[in-house]
Amino acid sequence: MENNTKPRKTVSATQVEALFYFLKSRNIKHYDVQCELADHIANAIEQIWEQNPDISFADALAIEEEKFGGKFGFMKIMLKRQAALRKRYRKMFRGYFFSFFKLPQLIGVAAFGYAVFRLLLWWPKAYILLFVVSLFIMILRVRSLSRRYATSPHGHHWLMEEMIYARDGFGYMVFFINLAWQMWRDEYPPILLLFESILYTLLMLYVYVKLIIIPNRAEAYLKEVYPEYGK
């Protein structure tokens, strides 16, 4: 008895490339999000073909786009993915940051803060110099990280990679506020100098984790999040 069952229609490699191009046209620029969506859409199109193999690839894609809610539907998915990765990034940052409040790292943090406090007791205006020098170094580091991200050798932009190498406006804002406040002061009581020493130490720890530790361990962490990263 002759078997008239037609082979299952699947999305070709050329059509997969078309899916990536389609997603880019919908402003989905991160490769990890493109991969997730392309795989999902390809499976959905193949399910449509199981019901009606005569539907063209373009028509099946249009049907799936409508299910997603059109162009803005893809953006919602990207934002959802972005929120999940930001939550993961914040968890990673907190892990590194609070590790410095355990021995033996805590000894180094305390020693740094005490040295700053003693310096300010001797010369209160040194606080302004510390902030200016720190801000200058931070700007240079951020520019270096931005160039590293812009010239990534991996050929694609990954959402987590962008978070790691992103510019951080929070650090700049805190530095400028402190500078503006301190430059107009005439008196520096010891309790204020102690507070400023603690604040400066915490800010330097924040900057160190944000701009040094995490970027230096970025590749290993990205490979953990995306096994295909760097391949």
mmCIF file of C-alpha atoms in Angstrom, residues 9 20-21 35 38 53 56 61 73 105 130 139 143 151 157 160 168 172 177-178 192 200 206 218 224:
data_model
loop_
_atom_site.group_PDB
_atom_site.id
_atom_site.type_symbol
_atom_site.label_atom_id
_atom_site.label_comp_id
_atom_site.label_asym_id
_atom_site.label_seq_id
_atom_site.Cartn_x
_atom_site.Cartn_y
_atom_site.Cartn_z
ATOM 1 C CA LYS A 9 7.606 21.048 6.198
ATOM 2 C CA PHE A 20 16.867 37.364 12.048
ATOM 3 C CA TYR A 21 16.643 40.129 9.453
ATOM 4 C CA CYS A 35 17.878 33.851 18.983
ATOM 5 C CA ALA A 38 13.675 33.359 16.009
ATOM 6 C CA PRO A 53 1.418 23.403 4.325
ATOM 7 C CA SER A 56 3.743 30.749 2.358
ATOM 8 C CA LEU A 61 5.322 35.021 9.578
ATOM 9 C CA GLY A 73 4.599 43.111 20.805
ATOM 10 C CA GLN A 105 38.155 42.091 52.587
ATOM 11 C CA LEU A 130 39.950 63.200 45.977
ATOM 12 C CA ILE A 139 35.468 58.937 33.195
ATOM 13 C CA ARG A 143 35.251 55.555 28.003
ATOM 14 C CA THR A 151 34.619 46.915 19.219
ATOM 15 C CA HIS A 157 25.660 42.637 20.772
ATOM 16 C CA MET A 160 23.962 41.285 29.353
ATOM 17 C CA ASP A 168 26.632 54.653 34.545
ATOM 18 C CA TYR A 172 28.605 60.823 37.862
ATOM 19 C CA ILE A 177 26.558 66.630 43.909
ATOM 20 C CA ASN A 178 29.281 66.022 46.481
ATOM 21 C CA LEU A 192 31.048 65.635 58.843
ATOM 22 C CA TYR A 200 33.692 58.266 49.750
ATOM 23 C CA TYR A 206 30.768 50.848 44.161
ATOM 24 C CA ALA A 218 32.627 39.673 32.040
ATOM 25 C CA GLU A 224 27.845 31.139 31.754
#
